[in-house]
């Protein structure tokens, strides 16, 4: 149910794994929402012909193709550059949004005018909480608040200010995204770009918030693997010649910590 006058542009970066993305698109299509949206899929050099399949099965989706894999960071930027809506929502392809997720992601912007960035509640497929907003400790290390807990626990179930939100499911005004420069290219191809974005939004004078009722199931690891040192072929990653992109989590940590040391 796509709109010609969208309020939200949903951007989904994709590198192969067509079946995973197809499930995400189906979840979006079936999740009840009254928010008009457009859907942009960025085919980041997929090796499995995903782009051709999207054109056949989802002709309403606006497709952007990269001739080669540029990584999650730049794939999101390519999609965001084409946004027609006043709000931008970034969504991993290994997610399943739940009912009214867009209403809840936009609610903090209406409730608190100083809001600049909002993240969803991420839940594992088995119902355990993956993230209720993010923390950055005093040494610059990030952590998912509430990880492994109960998503309905009162500690995890209210809207509040947070240090950062995951790029797996977030919303930001398109004008603010452009103002702060979107994802910083120094964190390409992936990892720490979402944490860095939150700090840039805060530096610009806005607040980062978490929306607990914007619930999104996240099949963590399907897109990028789980282990920092994983180099298995079953966790392919854009721009890494089959090696897991998770290694950039370790490489980008010192860069992020040097850049924002004063904020810590």
PDB file of C-alpha atoms in Angstrom:
ATOM      1  CA  UNK A   1       0.000   0.000   0.000  1.00  0.00           C
ATOM      2  CA  UNK A   2       2.414   2.660  -1.222  1.00  0.00           C
ATOM      3  CA  UNK A   3       1.588   6.379  -1.337  1.00  0.00           C
ATOM      4  CA  UNK A   4       2.230   9.075  -3.926  1.00  0.00           C
ATOM      5  CA  UNK A   5       2.298  11.631  -1.090  1.00  0.00           C
ATOM      6  CA  UNK A   6       4.294   9.758   1.586  1.00  0.00           C
ATOM      7  CA  UNK A   7       4.956  10.978   5.088  1.00  0.00           C
ATOM      8  CA  UNK A   8       7.773   8.452   5.508  1.00  0.00           C
ATOM      9  CA  UNK A   9      10.364   7.110   3.090  1.00  0.00           C
ATOM     10  CA  UNK A  10      11.399   3.601   4.172  1.00  0.00           C
ATOM     11  CA  UNK A  11      14.901   2.685   2.996  1.00  0.00           C
ATOM     12  CA  UNK A  12      16.030  -0.954   3.025  1.00  0.00           C
ATOM     13  CA  UNK A  13      19.615  -1.778   1.985  1.00  0.00           C
ATOM     14  CA  UNK A  14      20.051  -5.244   0.482  1.00  0.00           C
ATOM     15  CA  UNK A  15      23.037  -7.407  -0.417  1.00  0.00           C
ATOM     16  CA  UNK A  16      21.801 -10.790  -1.608  1.00  0.00           C
ATOM     17  CA  UNK A  17      19.594 -12.992   0.592  1.00  0.00           C
ATOM     18  CA  UNK A  18      16.451 -12.343  -1.409  1.00  0.00           C
ATOM     19  CA  UNK A  19      14.253 -14.608   0.715  1.00  0.00           C
ATOM     20  CA  UNK A  20      15.166 -12.650   3.859  1.00  0.00           C
ATOM     21  CA  UNK A  21      14.270  -9.328   2.230  1.00  0.00           C
ATOM     22  CA  UNK A  22      11.062 -10.743   0.777  1.00  0.00           C
ATOM     23  CA  UNK A  23       9.910 -11.664   4.291  1.00  0.00           C
ATOM     24  CA  UNK A  24      10.664  -8.101   5.428  1.00  0.00           C
ATOM     25  CA  UNK A  25       8.633  -6.617   2.561  1.00  0.00           C
ATOM     26  CA  UNK A  26       5.749  -8.978   3.349  1.00  0.00           C
ATOM     27  CA  UNK A  27       5.828  -7.916   7.010  1.00  0.00           C
ATOM     28  CA  UNK A  28       5.671  -4.243   5.993  1.00  0.00           C
ATOM     29  CA  UNK A  29       2.787  -4.939   3.643  1.00  0.00           C
ATOM     30  CA  UNK A  30       0.770  -6.770   6.319  1.00  0.00           C
ATOM     31  CA  UNK A  31       1.615  -4.631   9.373  1.00  0.00           C
ATOM     32  CA  UNK A  32      -1.389  -2.313   9.883  1.00  0.00           C
ATOM     33  CA  UNK A  33      -0.455   1.363   9.651  1.00  0.00           C
ATOM     34  CA  UNK A  34      -2.293   4.518   8.641  1.00  0.00           C
ATOM     35  CA  UNK A  35       0.946   6.386   7.886  1.00  0.00           C
ATOM     36  CA  UNK A  36       1.417   6.900   4.126  1.00  0.00           C
ATOM     37  CA  UNK A  37       4.836   5.726   3.009  1.00  0.00           C
ATOM     38  CA  UNK A  38       7.027   4.967   0.037  1.00  0.00           C
ATOM     39  CA  UNK A  39       9.481   2.077  -0.059  1.00  0.00           C
ATOM     40  CA  UNK A  40      13.023   2.304  -1.432  1.00  0.00           C
ATOM     41  CA  UNK A  41      15.140  -0.847  -1.741  1.00  0.00           C
ATOM     42  CA  UNK A  42      18.842  -0.352  -2.440  1.00  0.00           C
ATOM     43  CA  UNK A  43      20.299  -3.380  -4.218  1.00  0.00           C
ATOM     44  CA  UNK A  44      23.903  -3.097  -3.086  1.00  0.00           C
ATOM     45  CA  UNK A  45      25.613  -5.250  -5.688  1.00  0.00           C
ATOM     46  CA  UNK A  46      23.599  -8.382  -4.857  1.00  0.00           C
ATOM     47  CA  UNK A  47      25.160 -11.548  -6.276  1.00  0.00           C
ATOM     48  CA  UNK A  48      21.853 -13.450  -6.426  1.00  0.00           C
ATOM     49  CA  UNK A  49      19.832 -11.314  -8.842  1.00  0.00           C
ATOM     50  CA  UNK A  50      17.736  -9.795  -6.056  1.00  0.00           C
ATOM     51  CA  UNK A  51      17.078  -6.650  -8.070  1.00  0.00           C
ATOM     52  CA  UNK A  52      15.444  -8.539 -10.926  1.00  0.00           C
ATOM     53  CA  UNK A  53      13.273 -10.477  -8.491  1.00  0.00           C
ATOM     54  CA  UNK A  54      12.121  -7.263  -6.786  1.00  0.00           C
ATOM     55  CA  UNK A  55      11.048  -5.825 -10.134  1.00  0.00           C
ATOM     56  CA  UNK A  56       8.991  -8.969 -10.784  1.00  0.00           C
ATOM     57  CA  UNK A  57       7.429  -9.482  -7.350  1.00  0.00           C
ATOM     58  CA  UNK A  58       7.306  -5.966  -5.910  1.00  0.00           C
ATOM     59  CA  UNK A  59       6.884  -3.555  -8.828  1.00  0.00           C
ATOM     60  CA  UNK A  60       5.653  -0.772  -6.535  1.00  0.00           C
ATOM     61  CA  UNK A  61       8.972  -0.663  -4.690  1.00  0.00           C
ATOM     62  CA  UNK A  62      11.415   1.967  -5.931  1.00  0.00           C
ATOM     63  CA  UNK A  63      14.650   0.134  -6.682  1.00  0.00           C
ATOM     64  CA  UNK A  64      18.144   1.639  -6.624  1.00  0.00           C
ATOM     65  CA  UNK A  65      20.958  -0.510  -7.975  1.00  0.00           C
ATOM     66  CA  UNK A  66      24.653  -0.376  -7.118  1.00  0.00           C
ATOM     67  CA  UNK A  67      26.929  -2.004  -9.682  1.00  0.00           C
ATOM     68  CA  UNK A  68      29.203  -3.145  -6.859  1.00  0.00           C
ATOM     69  CA  UNK A  69      28.817  -3.567  -3.116  1.00  0.00           C
ATOM     70  CA  UNK A  70      29.439  -0.290  -1.257  1.00  0.00           C
ATOM     71  CA  UNK A  71      28.272  -1.487   2.150  1.00  0.00           C
ATOM     72  CA  UNK A  72      25.387  -0.739   4.519  1.00  0.00           C
ATOM     73  CA  UNK A  73      26.510   2.827   5.227  1.00  0.00           C
ATOM     74  CA  UNK A  74      26.581   4.074   1.654  1.00  0.00           C
ATOM     75  CA  UNK A  75      23.586   1.975   0.588  1.00  0.00           C
ATOM     76  CA  UNK A  76      21.485   3.799   3.193  1.00  0.00           C
ATOM     77  CA  UNK A  77      22.833   7.142   1.975  1.00  0.00           C
ATOM     78  CA  UNK A  78      21.933   6.301  -1.628  1.00  0.00           C
ATOM     79  CA  UNK A  79      18.388   5.464  -0.636  1.00  0.00           C
ATOM     80  CA  UNK A  80      18.008   8.503   1.616  1.00  0.00           C
ATOM     81  CA  UNK A  81      19.138  10.793  -1.201  1.00  0.00           C
ATOM     82  CA  UNK A  82      16.013   9.881  -3.179  1.00  0.00           C
ATOM     83  CA  UNK A  83      13.551  10.358  -0.289  1.00  0.00           C
ATOM     84  CA  UNK A  84      10.428  12.358  -1.107  1.00  0.00           C
ATOM     85  CA  UNK A  85       8.871  12.252   2.367  1.00  0.00           C
ATOM     86  CA  UNK A  86       9.541  14.596   5.314  1.00  0.00           C
ATOM     87  CA  UNK A  87      10.630  11.626   7.474  1.00  0.00           C
ATOM     88  CA  UNK A  88      13.164   8.940   6.718  1.00  0.00           C
ATOM     89  CA  UNK A  89      12.987   5.433   8.207  1.00  0.00           C
ATOM     90  CA  UNK A  90      15.983   3.119   7.873  1.00  0.00           C
ATOM     91  CA  UNK A  91      15.212  -0.575   8.151  1.00  0.00           C
ATOM     92  CA  UNK A  92      17.408  -3.678   7.986  1.00  0.00           C
ATOM     93  CA  UNK A  93      16.299  -6.324   5.523  1.00  0.00           C
ATOM     94  CA  UNK A  94      16.384  -8.995   8.269  1.00  0.00           C
ATOM     95  CA  UNK A  95      13.555  -7.350  10.233  1.00  0.00           C
ATOM     96  CA  UNK A  96       9.799  -7.788  10.533  1.00  0.00           C
ATOM     97  CA  UNK A  97       7.972  -4.618  11.604  1.00  0.00           C
ATOM     98  CA  UNK A  98       4.880  -5.118  13.746  1.00  0.00           C
ATOM     99  CA  UNK A  99       1.507  -3.358  13.791  1.00  0.00           C
ATOM    100  CA  UNK A 100       1.510   0.451  13.922  1.00  0.00           C
ATOM    101  CA  UNK A 101       5.315   0.604  13.954  1.00  0.00           C
ATOM    102  CA  UNK A 102       5.391   3.787  11.878  1.00  0.00           C
ATOM    103  CA  UNK A 103       2.838   5.577  14.080  1.00  0.00           C
ATOM    104  CA  UNK A 104       4.925   4.765  17.122  1.00  0.00           C
ATOM    105  CA  UNK A 105       8.240   5.772  15.500  1.00  0.00           C
ATOM    106  CA  UNK A 106       6.772   9.174  14.618  1.00  0.00           C
ATOM    107  CA  UNK A 107       4.998   9.751  17.937  1.00  0.00           C
ATOM    108  CA  UNK A 108       8.008  11.177  19.831  1.00  0.00           C
ATOM    109  CA  UNK A 109       8.501  13.828  17.129  1.00  0.00           C
ATOM    110  CA  UNK A 110       4.950  15.064  17.800  1.00  0.00           C
ATOM    111  CA  UNK A 111       5.090  14.636  21.570  1.00  0.00           C
ATOM    112  CA  UNK A 112       8.490  16.294  22.122  1.00  0.00           C
ATOM    113  CA  UNK A 113       9.425  18.924  19.488  1.00  0.00           C
ATOM    114  CA  UNK A 114      13.142  18.694  20.319  1.00  0.00           C
ATOM    115  CA  UNK A 115      13.257  15.069  19.106  1.00  0.00           C
ATOM    116  CA  UNK A 116      15.740  14.503  16.290  1.00  0.00           C
ATOM    117  CA  UNK A 117      16.134  10.722  16.123  1.00  0.00           C
ATOM    118  CA  UNK A 118      13.911   7.833  17.249  1.00  0.00           C
ATOM    119  CA  UNK A 119      14.664   4.116  17.492  1.00  0.00           C
ATOM    120  CA  UNK A 120      12.362   1.120  17.659  1.00  0.00           C
ATOM    121  CA  UNK A 121      12.206  -1.633  20.253  1.00  0.00           C
ATOM    122  CA  UNK A 122      14.081  -4.556  18.706  1.00  0.00           C
ATOM    123  CA  UNK A 123      12.920  -8.036  19.654  1.00  0.00           C
ATOM    124  CA  UNK A 124      14.401 -11.440  18.877  1.00  0.00           C
ATOM    125  CA  UNK A 125      12.145 -13.933  17.028  1.00  0.00           C
ATOM    126  CA  UNK A 126      11.732 -15.894  20.277  1.00  0.00           C
ATOM    127  CA  UNK A 127      10.279 -12.842  22.034  1.00  0.00           C
ATOM    128  CA  UNK A 128      13.308 -11.815  24.073  1.00  0.00           C
ATOM    129  CA  UNK A 129      14.346  -8.184  24.009  1.00  0.00           C
ATOM    130  CA  UNK A 130      17.304  -7.306  21.829  1.00  0.00           C
ATOM    131  CA  UNK A 131      17.443  -3.571  22.429  1.00  0.00           C
ATOM    132  CA  UNK A 132      15.487  -0.889  24.259  1.00  0.00           C
ATOM    133  CA  UNK A 133      17.673   1.973  23.104  1.00  0.00           C
ATOM    134  CA  UNK A 134      21.438   2.107  23.338  1.00  0.00           C
ATOM    135  CA  UNK A 135      23.955   3.122  25.995  1.00  0.00           C
ATOM    136  CA  UNK A 136      27.460   4.464  25.403  1.00  0.00           C
ATOM    137  CA  UNK A 137      29.598   3.938  28.487  1.00  0.00           C
ATOM    138  CA  UNK A 138      32.192   6.395  29.716  1.00  0.00           C
ATOM    139  CA  UNK A 139      34.943   4.578  27.824  1.00  0.00           C
ATOM    140  CA  UNK A 140      33.068   4.960  24.534  1.00  0.00           C
ATOM    141  CA  UNK A 141      31.817   1.383  24.278  1.00  0.00           C
ATOM    142  CA  UNK A 142      28.161   0.987  23.191  1.00  0.00           C
ATOM    143  CA  UNK A 143      25.687  -1.557  24.526  1.00  0.00           C
ATOM    144  CA  UNK A 144      22.086  -2.588  23.821  1.00  0.00           C
ATOM    145  CA  UNK A 145      20.044  -1.704  26.900  1.00  0.00           C
ATOM    146  CA  UNK A 146      17.911  -4.572  28.184  1.00  0.00           C
ATOM    147  CA  UNK A 147      19.453  -7.184  25.900  1.00  0.00           C
ATOM    148  CA  UNK A 148      18.009 -10.650  26.563  1.00  0.00           C
ATOM    149  CA  UNK A 149      15.338  -9.311  28.907  1.00  0.00           C
ATOM    150  CA  UNK A 150      11.567  -9.022  28.842  1.00  0.00           C
ATOM    151  CA  UNK A 151      10.334  -6.365  26.376  1.00  0.00           C
ATOM    152  CA  UNK A 152       7.310  -5.735  28.617  1.00  0.00           C
ATOM    153  CA  UNK A 153       9.402  -5.091  31.735  1.00  0.00           C
ATOM    154  CA  UNK A 154       8.597  -1.532  32.910  1.00  0.00           C
ATOM    155  CA  UNK A 155      12.297  -0.665  32.679  1.00  0.00           C
ATOM    156  CA  UNK A 156      12.162  -1.310  28.946  1.00  0.00           C
ATOM    157  CA  UNK A 157       8.618  -0.228  28.137  1.00  0.00           C
ATOM    158  CA  UNK A 158       8.539   3.571  28.337  1.00  0.00           C
ATOM    159  CA  UNK A 159       9.688   6.308  25.960  1.00  0.00           C
ATOM    160  CA  UNK A 160      12.858   8.016  27.087  1.00  0.00           C
ATOM    161  CA  UNK A 161      16.043   9.724  26.013  1.00  0.00           C
ATOM    162  CA  UNK A 162      18.876   7.375  25.022  1.00  0.00           C
ATOM    163  CA  UNK A 163      22.500   7.710  23.937  1.00  0.00           C
ATOM    164  CA  UNK A 164      21.896   6.135  20.524  1.00  0.00           C
ATOM    165  CA  UNK A 165      19.508   3.883  18.595  1.00  0.00           C
ATOM    166  CA  UNK A 166      20.231   1.022  16.231  1.00  0.00           C
ATOM    167  CA  UNK A 167      20.291   1.561  12.486  1.00  0.00           C
ATOM    168  CA  UNK A 168      18.249  -1.633  12.168  1.00  0.00           C
ATOM    169  CA  UNK A 169      15.067   0.442  12.661  1.00  0.00           C
ATOM    170  CA  UNK A 170      15.169   4.198  13.174  1.00  0.00           C
ATOM    171  CA  UNK A 171      13.415   7.370  12.028  1.00  0.00           C
ATOM    172  CA  UNK A 172      14.795  10.869  11.464  1.00  0.00           C
ATOM    173  CA  UNK A 173      13.465  14.011   9.755  1.00  0.00           C
ATOM    174  CA  UNK A 174      14.847  14.047   6.217  1.00  0.00           C
ATOM    175  CA  UNK A 175      15.968  17.662   6.580  1.00  0.00           C
ATOM    176  CA  UNK A 176      17.929  16.851   9.738  1.00  0.00           C
ATOM    177  CA  UNK A 177      19.517  13.826   8.043  1.00  0.00           C
ATOM    178  CA  UNK A 178      20.761  16.160   5.304  1.00  0.00           C
ATOM    179  CA  UNK A 179      21.786  18.832   7.817  1.00  0.00           C
ATOM    180  CA  UNK A 180      24.108  16.499   9.745  1.00  0.00           C
ATOM    181  CA  UNK A 181      25.347  14.731   6.610  1.00  0.00           C
ATOM    182  CA  UNK A 182      23.625  11.379   7.139  1.00  0.00           C
ATOM    183  CA  UNK A 183      25.902   8.460   7.915  1.00  0.00           C
ATOM    184  CA  UNK A 184      29.552   9.543   8.117  1.00  0.00           C
ATOM    185  CA  UNK A 185      31.621   7.943   5.320  1.00  0.00           C
ATOM    186  CA  UNK A 186      34.533   7.194   7.653  1.00  0.00           C
ATOM    187  CA  UNK A 187      32.394   4.426   9.155  1.00  0.00           C
ATOM    188  CA  UNK A 188      31.921   2.642   5.825  1.00  0.00           C
ATOM    189  CA  UNK A 189      31.102  -0.035   4.982  1.00  0.00           C
ATOM    190  CA  UNK A 190      29.286  -0.535   8.298  1.00  0.00           C
ATOM    191  CA  UNK A 191      29.219  -0.342  12.112  1.00  0.00           C
ATOM    192  CA  UNK A 192      29.195   2.700  14.403  1.00  0.00           C
ATOM    193  CA  UNK A 193      27.511   4.819  11.717  1.00  0.00           C
ATOM    194  CA  UNK A 194      24.257   4.747  13.698  1.00  0.00           C
ATOM    195  CA  UNK A 195      25.992   5.553  16.988  1.00  0.00           C
ATOM    196  CA  UNK A 196      27.873   8.374  15.286  1.00  0.00           C
ATOM    197  CA  UNK A 197      24.606   9.673  13.759  1.00  0.00           C
ATOM    198  CA  UNK A 198      23.022   9.893  17.206  1.00  0.00           C
ATOM    199  CA  UNK A 199      25.935  11.944  18.506  1.00  0.00           C
ATOM    200  CA  UNK A 200      25.746  14.263  15.488  1.00  0.00           C
ATOM    201  CA  UNK A 201      22.012  14.746  16.051  1.00  0.00           C
ATOM    202  CA  UNK A 202      22.641  15.592  19.702  1.00  0.00           C
ATOM    203  CA  UNK A 203      25.471  17.945  18.741  1.00  0.00           C
ATOM    204  CA  UNK A 204      23.017  19.760  16.452  1.00  0.00           C
ATOM    205  CA  UNK A 205      20.814  20.474  19.481  1.00  0.00           C
ATOM    206  CA  UNK A 206      18.265  17.674  19.217  1.00  0.00           C
ATOM    207  CA  UNK A 207      17.351  14.723  21.424  1.00  0.00           C
ATOM    208  CA  UNK A 208      17.592  11.000  20.691  1.00  0.00           C
ATOM    209  CA  UNK A 209      14.662   8.917  21.912  1.00  0.00           C
ATOM    210  CA  UNK A 210      13.463   5.334  22.091  1.00  0.00           C
ATOM    211  CA  UNK A 211       9.891   4.316  21.192  1.00  0.00           C
ATOM    212  CA  UNK A 212       8.963   1.040  22.964  1.00  0.00           C
ATOM    213  CA  UNK A 213       5.711   0.464  21.074  1.00  0.00           C
ATOM    214  CA  UNK A 214       7.464   0.684  17.710  1.00  0.00           C
ATOM    215  CA  UNK A 215       8.172  -3.022  17.873  1.00  0.00           C
ATOM    216  CA  UNK A 216      10.365  -4.639  15.218  1.00  0.00           C
ATOM    217  CA  UNK A 217      11.448  -8.290  15.157  1.00  0.00           C
ATOM    218  CA  UNK A 218      15.134  -8.505  14.240  1.00  0.00           C
ATOM    219  CA  UNK A 219      16.690 -11.731  13.014  1.00  0.00           C
ATOM    220  CA  UNK A 220      20.120 -10.603  14.182  1.00  0.00           C
ATOM    221  CA  UNK A 221      23.034 -12.069  12.265  1.00  0.00           C
ATOM    222  CA  UNK A 222      21.250 -12.970   9.024  1.00  0.00           C
ATOM    223  CA  UNK A 223      22.676  -9.958   7.200  1.00  0.00           C
ATOM    224  CA  UNK A 224      26.123  -9.599   8.717  1.00  0.00           C
ATOM    225  CA  UNK A 225      26.908 -12.571  10.938  1.00  0.00           C
ATOM    226  CA  UNK A 226      27.318 -12.436  14.701  1.00  0.00           C
ATOM    227  CA  UNK A 227      30.945 -12.959  15.658  1.00  0.00           C
ATOM    228  CA  UNK A 228      33.448 -10.113  15.260  1.00  0.00           C
ATOM    229  CA  UNK A 229      35.983 -12.562  13.878  1.00  0.00           C
ATOM    230  CA  UNK A 230      33.564 -14.600  11.795  1.00  0.00           C
ATOM    231  CA  UNK A 231      34.773 -14.986   8.225  1.00  0.00           C
ATOM    232  CA  UNK A 232      32.321 -17.638   7.122  1.00  0.00           C
ATOM    233  CA  UNK A 233      30.747 -17.617   3.694  1.00  0.00           C
ATOM    234  CA  UNK A 234      27.258 -17.947   5.191  1.00  0.00           C
ATOM    235  CA  UNK A 235      27.511 -14.423   6.582  1.00  0.00           C
ATOM    236  CA  UNK A 236      28.307 -12.468   3.397  1.00  0.00           C
ATOM    237  CA  UNK A 237      28.809  -8.733   3.592  1.00  0.00           C
ATOM    238  CA  UNK A 238      28.945  -5.871   1.163  1.00  0.00           C
ATOM    239  CA  UNK A 239      32.443  -4.970   0.132  1.00  0.00           C
ATOM    240  CA  UNK A 240      34.170  -7.723   2.097  1.00  0.00           C
ATOM    241  CA  UNK A 241      34.558 -10.442  -0.534  1.00  0.00           C
ATOM    242  CA  UNK A 242      32.482 -12.905   1.488  1.00  0.00           C
ATOM    243  CA  UNK A 243      34.134 -12.273   4.842  1.00  0.00           C
ATOM    244  CA  UNK A 244      31.868 -11.182   7.659  1.00  0.00           C
ATOM    245  CA  UNK A 245      31.387  -7.449   7.928  1.00  0.00           C
ATOM    246  CA  UNK A 246      31.382  -7.842  11.721  1.00  0.00           C
ATOM    247  CA  UNK A 247      35.152  -7.300  11.792  1.00  0.00           C
ATOM    248  CA  UNK A 248      34.523  -3.608  11.120  1.00  0.00           C
ATOM    249  CA  UNK A 249      32.882  -3.437  14.534  1.00  0.00           C
ATOM    250  CA  UNK A 250      36.344  -3.822  16.038  1.00  0.00           C
ATOM    251  CA  UNK A 251      38.098  -1.601  13.504  1.00  0.00           C
ATOM    252  CA  UNK A 252      35.671   1.320  13.836  1.00  0.00           C
ATOM    253  CA  UNK A 253      35.457   1.336  17.644  1.00  0.00           C
ATOM    254  CA  UNK A 254      38.703   3.327  18.172  1.00  0.00           C
ATOM    255  CA  UNK A 255      37.691   5.780  15.433  1.00  0.00           C
ATOM    256  CA  UNK A 256      34.350   6.461  17.107  1.00  0.00           C
ATOM    257  CA  UNK A 257      35.940   6.791  20.543  1.00  0.00           C
ATOM    258  CA  UNK A 258      38.498   9.339  19.339  1.00  0.00           C
ATOM    259  CA  UNK A 259      35.887  11.366  17.446  1.00  0.00           C
ATOM    260  CA  UNK A 260      33.486  11.743  20.379  1.00  0.00           C
ATOM    261  CA  UNK A 261      35.818  11.514  23.394  1.00  0.00           C
ATOM    262  CA  UNK A 262      34.704  14.914  24.688  1.00  0.00           C
ATOM    263  CA  UNK A 263      31.049  13.837  24.647  1.00  0.00           C
ATOM    264  CA  UNK A 264      31.758  10.778  26.784  1.00  0.00           C
TER     265      UNK A 264
END
